PDB file of C-alpha atoms in Angstrom:
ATOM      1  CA  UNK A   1      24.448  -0.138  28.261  1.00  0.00           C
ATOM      2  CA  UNK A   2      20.847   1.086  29.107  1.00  0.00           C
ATOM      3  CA  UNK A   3      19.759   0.315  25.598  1.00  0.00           C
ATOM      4  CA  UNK A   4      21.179  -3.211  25.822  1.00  0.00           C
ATOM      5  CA  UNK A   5      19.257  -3.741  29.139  1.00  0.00           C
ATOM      6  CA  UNK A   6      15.883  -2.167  27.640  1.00  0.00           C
ATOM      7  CA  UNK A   7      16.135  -4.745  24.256  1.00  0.00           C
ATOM      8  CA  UNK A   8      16.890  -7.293  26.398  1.00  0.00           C
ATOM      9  CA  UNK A   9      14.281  -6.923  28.887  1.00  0.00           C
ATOM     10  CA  UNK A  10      11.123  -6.028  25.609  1.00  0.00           C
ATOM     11  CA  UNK A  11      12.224  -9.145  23.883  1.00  0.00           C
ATOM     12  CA  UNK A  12      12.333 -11.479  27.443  1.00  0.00           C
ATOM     13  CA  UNK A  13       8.512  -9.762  27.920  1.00  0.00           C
ATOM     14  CA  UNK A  14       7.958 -10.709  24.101  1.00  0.00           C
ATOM     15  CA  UNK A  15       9.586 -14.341  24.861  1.00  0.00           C
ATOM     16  CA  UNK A  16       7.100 -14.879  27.452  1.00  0.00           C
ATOM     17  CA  UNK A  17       4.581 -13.305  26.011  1.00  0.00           C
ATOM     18  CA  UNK A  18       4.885 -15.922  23.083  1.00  0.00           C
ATOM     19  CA  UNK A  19       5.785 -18.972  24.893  1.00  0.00           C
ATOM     20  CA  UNK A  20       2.681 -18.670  27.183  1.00  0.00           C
ATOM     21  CA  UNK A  21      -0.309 -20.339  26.559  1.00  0.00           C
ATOM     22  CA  UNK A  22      -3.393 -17.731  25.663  1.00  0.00           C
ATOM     23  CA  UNK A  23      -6.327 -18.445  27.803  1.00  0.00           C
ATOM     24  CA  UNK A  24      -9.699 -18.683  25.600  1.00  0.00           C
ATOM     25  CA  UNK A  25     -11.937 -17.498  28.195  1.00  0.00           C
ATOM     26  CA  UNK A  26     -13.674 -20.658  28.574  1.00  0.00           C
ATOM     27  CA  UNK A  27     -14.672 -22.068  32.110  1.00  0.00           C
ATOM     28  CA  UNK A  28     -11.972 -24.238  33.703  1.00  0.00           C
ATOM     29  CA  UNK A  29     -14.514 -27.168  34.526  1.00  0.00           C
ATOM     30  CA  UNK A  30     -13.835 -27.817  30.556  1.00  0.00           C
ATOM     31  CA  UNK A  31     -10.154 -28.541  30.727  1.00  0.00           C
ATOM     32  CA  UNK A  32      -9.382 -32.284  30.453  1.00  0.00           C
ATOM     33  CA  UNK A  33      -7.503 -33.931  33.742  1.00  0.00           C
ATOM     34  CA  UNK A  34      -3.907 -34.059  33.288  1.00  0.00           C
ATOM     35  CA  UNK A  35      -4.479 -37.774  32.862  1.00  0.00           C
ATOM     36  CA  UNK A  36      -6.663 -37.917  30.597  1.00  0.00           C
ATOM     37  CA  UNK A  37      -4.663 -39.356  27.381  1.00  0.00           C
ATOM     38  CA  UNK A  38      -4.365 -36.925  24.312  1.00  0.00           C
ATOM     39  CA  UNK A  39      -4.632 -39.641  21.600  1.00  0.00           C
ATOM     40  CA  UNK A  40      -8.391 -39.728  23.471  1.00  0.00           C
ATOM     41  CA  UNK A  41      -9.204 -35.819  22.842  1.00  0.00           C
ATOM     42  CA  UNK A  42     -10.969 -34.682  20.161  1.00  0.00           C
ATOM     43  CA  UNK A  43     -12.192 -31.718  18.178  1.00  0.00           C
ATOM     44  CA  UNK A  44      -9.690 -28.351  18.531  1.00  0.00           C
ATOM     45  CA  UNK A  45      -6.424 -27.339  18.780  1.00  0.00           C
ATOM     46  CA  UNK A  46      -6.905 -25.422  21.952  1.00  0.00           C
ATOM     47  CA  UNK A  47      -8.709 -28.078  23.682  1.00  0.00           C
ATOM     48  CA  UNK A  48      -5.722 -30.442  22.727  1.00  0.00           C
ATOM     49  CA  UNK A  49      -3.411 -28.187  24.165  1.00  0.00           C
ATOM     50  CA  UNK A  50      -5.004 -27.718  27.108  1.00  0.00           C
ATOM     51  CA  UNK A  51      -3.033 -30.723  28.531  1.00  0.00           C
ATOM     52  CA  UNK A  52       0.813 -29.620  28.577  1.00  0.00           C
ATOM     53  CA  UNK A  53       1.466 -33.067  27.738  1.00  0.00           C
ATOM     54  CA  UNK A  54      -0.370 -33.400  24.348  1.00  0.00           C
ATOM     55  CA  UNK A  55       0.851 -32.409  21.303  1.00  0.00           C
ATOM     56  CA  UNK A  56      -1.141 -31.040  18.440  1.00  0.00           C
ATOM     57  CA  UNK A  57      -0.281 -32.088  14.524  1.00  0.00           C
ATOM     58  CA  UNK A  58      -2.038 -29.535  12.030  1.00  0.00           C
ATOM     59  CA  UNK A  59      -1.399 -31.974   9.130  1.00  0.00           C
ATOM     60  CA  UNK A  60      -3.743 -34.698  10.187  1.00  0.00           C
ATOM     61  CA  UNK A  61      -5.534 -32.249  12.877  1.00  0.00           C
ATOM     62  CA  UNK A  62      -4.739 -35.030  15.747  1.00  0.00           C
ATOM     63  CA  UNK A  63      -3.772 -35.010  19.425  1.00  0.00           C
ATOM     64  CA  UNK A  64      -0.809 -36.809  20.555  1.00  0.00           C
ATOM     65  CA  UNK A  65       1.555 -37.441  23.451  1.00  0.00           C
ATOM     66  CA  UNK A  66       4.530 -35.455  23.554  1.00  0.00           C
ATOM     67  CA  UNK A  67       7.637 -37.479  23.061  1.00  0.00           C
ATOM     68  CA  UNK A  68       9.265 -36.861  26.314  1.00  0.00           C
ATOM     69  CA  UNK A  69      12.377 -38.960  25.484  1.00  0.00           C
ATOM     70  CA  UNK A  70      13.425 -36.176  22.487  1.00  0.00           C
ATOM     71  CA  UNK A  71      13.191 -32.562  22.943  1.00  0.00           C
ATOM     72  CA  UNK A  72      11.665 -31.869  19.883  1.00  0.00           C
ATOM     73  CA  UNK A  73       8.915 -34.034  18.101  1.00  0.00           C
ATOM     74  CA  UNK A  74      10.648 -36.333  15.335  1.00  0.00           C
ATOM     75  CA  UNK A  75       9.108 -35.798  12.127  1.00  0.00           C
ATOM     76  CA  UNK A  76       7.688 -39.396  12.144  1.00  0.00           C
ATOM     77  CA  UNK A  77       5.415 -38.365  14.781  1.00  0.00           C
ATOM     78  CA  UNK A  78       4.671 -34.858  13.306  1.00  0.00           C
ATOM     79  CA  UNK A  79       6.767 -32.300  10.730  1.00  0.00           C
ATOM     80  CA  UNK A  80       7.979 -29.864  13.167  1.00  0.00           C
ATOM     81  CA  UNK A  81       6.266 -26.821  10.756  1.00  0.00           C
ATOM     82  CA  UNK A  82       3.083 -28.380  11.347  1.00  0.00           C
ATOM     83  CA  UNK A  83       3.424 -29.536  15.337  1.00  0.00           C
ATOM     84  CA  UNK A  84       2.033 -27.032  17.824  1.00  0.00           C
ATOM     85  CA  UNK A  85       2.551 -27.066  21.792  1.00  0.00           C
ATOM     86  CA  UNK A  86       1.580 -24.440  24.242  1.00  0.00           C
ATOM     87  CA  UNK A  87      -0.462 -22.261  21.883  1.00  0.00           C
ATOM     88  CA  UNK A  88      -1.829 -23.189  18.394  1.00  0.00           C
ATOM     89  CA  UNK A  89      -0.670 -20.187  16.463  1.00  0.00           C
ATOM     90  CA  UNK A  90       3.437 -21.329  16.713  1.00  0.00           C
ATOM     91  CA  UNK A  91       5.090 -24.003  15.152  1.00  0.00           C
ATOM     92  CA  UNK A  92       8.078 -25.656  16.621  1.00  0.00           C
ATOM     93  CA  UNK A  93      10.342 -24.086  13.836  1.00  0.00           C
ATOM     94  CA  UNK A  94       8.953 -20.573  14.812  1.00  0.00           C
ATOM     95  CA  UNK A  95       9.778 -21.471  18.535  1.00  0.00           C
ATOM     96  CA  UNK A  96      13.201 -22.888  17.660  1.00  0.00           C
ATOM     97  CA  UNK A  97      14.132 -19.528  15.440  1.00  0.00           C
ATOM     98  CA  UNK A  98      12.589 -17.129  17.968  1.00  0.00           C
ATOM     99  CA  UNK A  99      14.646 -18.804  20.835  1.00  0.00           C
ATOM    100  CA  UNK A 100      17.572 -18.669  18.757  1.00  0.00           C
ATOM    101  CA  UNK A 101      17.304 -15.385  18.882  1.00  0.00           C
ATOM    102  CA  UNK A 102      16.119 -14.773  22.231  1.00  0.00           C
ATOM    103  CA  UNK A 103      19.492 -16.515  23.826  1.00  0.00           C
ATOM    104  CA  UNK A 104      21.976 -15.040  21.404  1.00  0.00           C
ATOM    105  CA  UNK A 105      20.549 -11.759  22.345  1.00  0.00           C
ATOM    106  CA  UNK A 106      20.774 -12.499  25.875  1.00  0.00           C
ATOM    107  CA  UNK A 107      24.219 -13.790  25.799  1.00  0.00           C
ATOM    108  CA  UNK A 108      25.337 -11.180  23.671  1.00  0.00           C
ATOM    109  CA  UNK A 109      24.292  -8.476  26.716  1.00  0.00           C
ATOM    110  CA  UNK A 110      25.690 -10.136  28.840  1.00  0.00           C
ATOM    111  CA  UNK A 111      29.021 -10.638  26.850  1.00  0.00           C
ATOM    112  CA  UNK A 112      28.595  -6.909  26.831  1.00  0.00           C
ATOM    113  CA  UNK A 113      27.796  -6.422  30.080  1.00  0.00           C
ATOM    114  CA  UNK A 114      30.576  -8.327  31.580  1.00  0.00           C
ATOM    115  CA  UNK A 115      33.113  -6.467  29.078  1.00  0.00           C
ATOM    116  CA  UNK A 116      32.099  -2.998  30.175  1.00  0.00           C
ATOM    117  CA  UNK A 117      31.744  -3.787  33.953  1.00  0.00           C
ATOM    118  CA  UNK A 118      34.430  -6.129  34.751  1.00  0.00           C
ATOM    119  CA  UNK A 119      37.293  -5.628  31.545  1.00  0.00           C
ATOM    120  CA  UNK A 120      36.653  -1.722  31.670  1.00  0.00           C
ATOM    121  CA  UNK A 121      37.655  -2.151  27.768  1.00  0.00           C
ATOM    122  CA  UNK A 122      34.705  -0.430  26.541  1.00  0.00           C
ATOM    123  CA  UNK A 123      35.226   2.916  28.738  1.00  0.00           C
ATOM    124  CA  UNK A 124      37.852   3.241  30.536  1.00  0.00           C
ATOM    125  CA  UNK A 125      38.037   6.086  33.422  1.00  0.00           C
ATOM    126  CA  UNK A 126      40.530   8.481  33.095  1.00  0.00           C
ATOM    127  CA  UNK A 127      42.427   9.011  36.368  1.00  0.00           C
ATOM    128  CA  UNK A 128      42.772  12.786  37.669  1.00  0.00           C
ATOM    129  CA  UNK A 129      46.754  12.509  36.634  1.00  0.00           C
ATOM    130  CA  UNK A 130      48.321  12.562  33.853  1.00  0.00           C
ATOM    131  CA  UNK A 131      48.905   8.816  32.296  1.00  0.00           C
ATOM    132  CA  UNK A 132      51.791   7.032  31.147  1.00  0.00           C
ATOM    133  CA  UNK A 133      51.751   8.090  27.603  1.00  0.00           C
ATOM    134  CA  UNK A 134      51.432  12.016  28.622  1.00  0.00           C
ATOM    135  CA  UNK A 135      54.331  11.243  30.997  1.00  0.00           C
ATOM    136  CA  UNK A 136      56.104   9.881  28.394  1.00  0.00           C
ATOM    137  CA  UNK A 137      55.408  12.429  25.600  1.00  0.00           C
ATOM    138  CA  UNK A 138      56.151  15.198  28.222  1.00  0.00           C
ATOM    139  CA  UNK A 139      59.400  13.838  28.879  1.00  0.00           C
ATOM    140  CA  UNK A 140      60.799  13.867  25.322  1.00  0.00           C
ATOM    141  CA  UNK A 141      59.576  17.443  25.146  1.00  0.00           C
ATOM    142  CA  UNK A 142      62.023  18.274  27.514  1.00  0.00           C
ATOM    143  CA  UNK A 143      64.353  16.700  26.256  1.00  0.00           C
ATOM    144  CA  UNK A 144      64.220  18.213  22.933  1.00  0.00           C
ATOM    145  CA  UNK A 145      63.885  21.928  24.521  1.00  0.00           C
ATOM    146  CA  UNK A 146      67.055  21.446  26.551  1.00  0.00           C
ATOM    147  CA  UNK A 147      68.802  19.852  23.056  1.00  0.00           C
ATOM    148  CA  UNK A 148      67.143  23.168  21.414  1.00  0.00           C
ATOM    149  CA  UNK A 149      68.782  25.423  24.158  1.00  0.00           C
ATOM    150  CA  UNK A 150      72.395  23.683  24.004  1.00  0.00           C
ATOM    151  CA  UNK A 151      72.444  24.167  20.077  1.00  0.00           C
ATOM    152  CA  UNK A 152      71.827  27.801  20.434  1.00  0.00           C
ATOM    153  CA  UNK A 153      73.798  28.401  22.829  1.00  0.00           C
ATOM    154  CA  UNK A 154      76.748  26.530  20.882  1.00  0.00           C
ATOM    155  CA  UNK A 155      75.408  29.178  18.119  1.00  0.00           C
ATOM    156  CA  UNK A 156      75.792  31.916  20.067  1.00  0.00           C
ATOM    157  CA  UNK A 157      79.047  31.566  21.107  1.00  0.00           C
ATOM    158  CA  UNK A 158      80.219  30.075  17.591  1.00  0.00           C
ATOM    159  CA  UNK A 159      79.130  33.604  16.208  1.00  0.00           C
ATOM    160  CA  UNK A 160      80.400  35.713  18.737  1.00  0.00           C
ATOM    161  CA  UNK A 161      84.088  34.287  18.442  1.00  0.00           C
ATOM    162  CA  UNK A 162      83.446  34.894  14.945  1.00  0.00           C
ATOM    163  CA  UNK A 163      82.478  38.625  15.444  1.00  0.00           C
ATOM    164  CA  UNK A 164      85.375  38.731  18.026  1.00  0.00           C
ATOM    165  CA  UNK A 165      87.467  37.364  15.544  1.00  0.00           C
ATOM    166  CA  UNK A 166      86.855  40.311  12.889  1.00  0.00           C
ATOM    167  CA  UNK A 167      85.938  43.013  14.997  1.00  0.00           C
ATOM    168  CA  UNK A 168      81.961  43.407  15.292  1.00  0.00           C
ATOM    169  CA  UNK A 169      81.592  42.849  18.740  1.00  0.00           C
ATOM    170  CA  UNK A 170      81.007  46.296  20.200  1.00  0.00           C
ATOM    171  CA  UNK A 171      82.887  45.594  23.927  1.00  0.00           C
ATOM    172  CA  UNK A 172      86.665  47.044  23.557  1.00  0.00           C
ATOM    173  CA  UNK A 173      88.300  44.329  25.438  1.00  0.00           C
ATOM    174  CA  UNK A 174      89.430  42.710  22.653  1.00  0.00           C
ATOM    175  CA  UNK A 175      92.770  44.177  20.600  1.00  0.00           C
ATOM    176  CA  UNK A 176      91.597  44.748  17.214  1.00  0.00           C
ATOM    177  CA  UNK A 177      89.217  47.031  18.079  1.00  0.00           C
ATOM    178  CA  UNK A 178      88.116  50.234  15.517  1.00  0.00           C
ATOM    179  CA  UNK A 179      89.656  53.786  15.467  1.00  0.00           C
ATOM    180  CA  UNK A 180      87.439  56.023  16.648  1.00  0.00           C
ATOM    181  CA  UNK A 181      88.445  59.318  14.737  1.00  0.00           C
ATOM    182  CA  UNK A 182      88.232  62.644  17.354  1.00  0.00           C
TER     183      UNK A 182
END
């Protein structure tokens, strides 16, 4: 459980981490307006992106508006290996996989989490008695001690009516006992 909540949390701060855009160190009186239109801005890929509506297409190193209408870019506009948005160094494929990734990792912990806290299937407390099963097991010894018991007691008596029968018993109440020569 702690290990699931420490991957989780290192690959959210790698998630954010890659999804934010990297600040050049450049003065801020160079970033275009917001309304400036990106089919207008030339030169770099960080200065493209600089607007969070522009898209940047490595293939024929041009600015364009992001096609708000689709979530991702169609491949008319811009192959989706070559479009850039946010930072310059990932593609959309890259940021498709490693989101992928990112929200079957998260929904596995929390598949996980919600198992072991709210299902108790992964561990299960013991209670300080015994359960069921020992009841149950604990039972049936009995019951097979106290079937033990009766047979050997039928066995006893079995072989003493023998004994009686041809005169081993050593009481004398019985009439064929042995001489005793004096």
């Amino acid at each position: 459980m702690e290990f699931v909540q420490l991957s989780s949390s290192v690959v959210l701060l790698l998630a954010c981490i890659c999804c934010v855009p990297v600040s050049s160190g450049e003065s801020s009186t160079s970033t275009p307006p917001p309304h400036q239109a990106c089919s207008s801005i030339t030169g770099s890929c960080e200065e493209c992106l600089k607007n969070v509506s522009c898209l940047w297409c490595y293939t024929t190193n041009v600015c364009l508006d992001y096609p708000v209408r689709n979530v991702l870019p169609p491949s008319i506009v811009c192959r989706l290996s070559d479009a850039r948005w946010g930072v310059c160094w990932v593609n959309f494929e890259a940021l498709i996989i490693a989101m992928a990734v990112v929200g079957g990792i998260i929904s596995t912990a929390i598949t996980i989490c919600c198992c072991c806290c709210c299902c108790g299937c992964c561990s299960r407390k013991r209670s300080s008695g015994p359960d069921r099963d020992e009841e149950r097991m604990a039972r049936k010894r009995e019951e097979r001690m106290q079937r033990l018991n009766e047979r050997k007691a039928e066995r006893k008596t079995k072989h003493d009516e023998i004994r009686k029968k041809y005169g081993l018993l050593s009481n004398s109440d019985h009439p064929y006992s042995r001489f005793e020569n004096d």
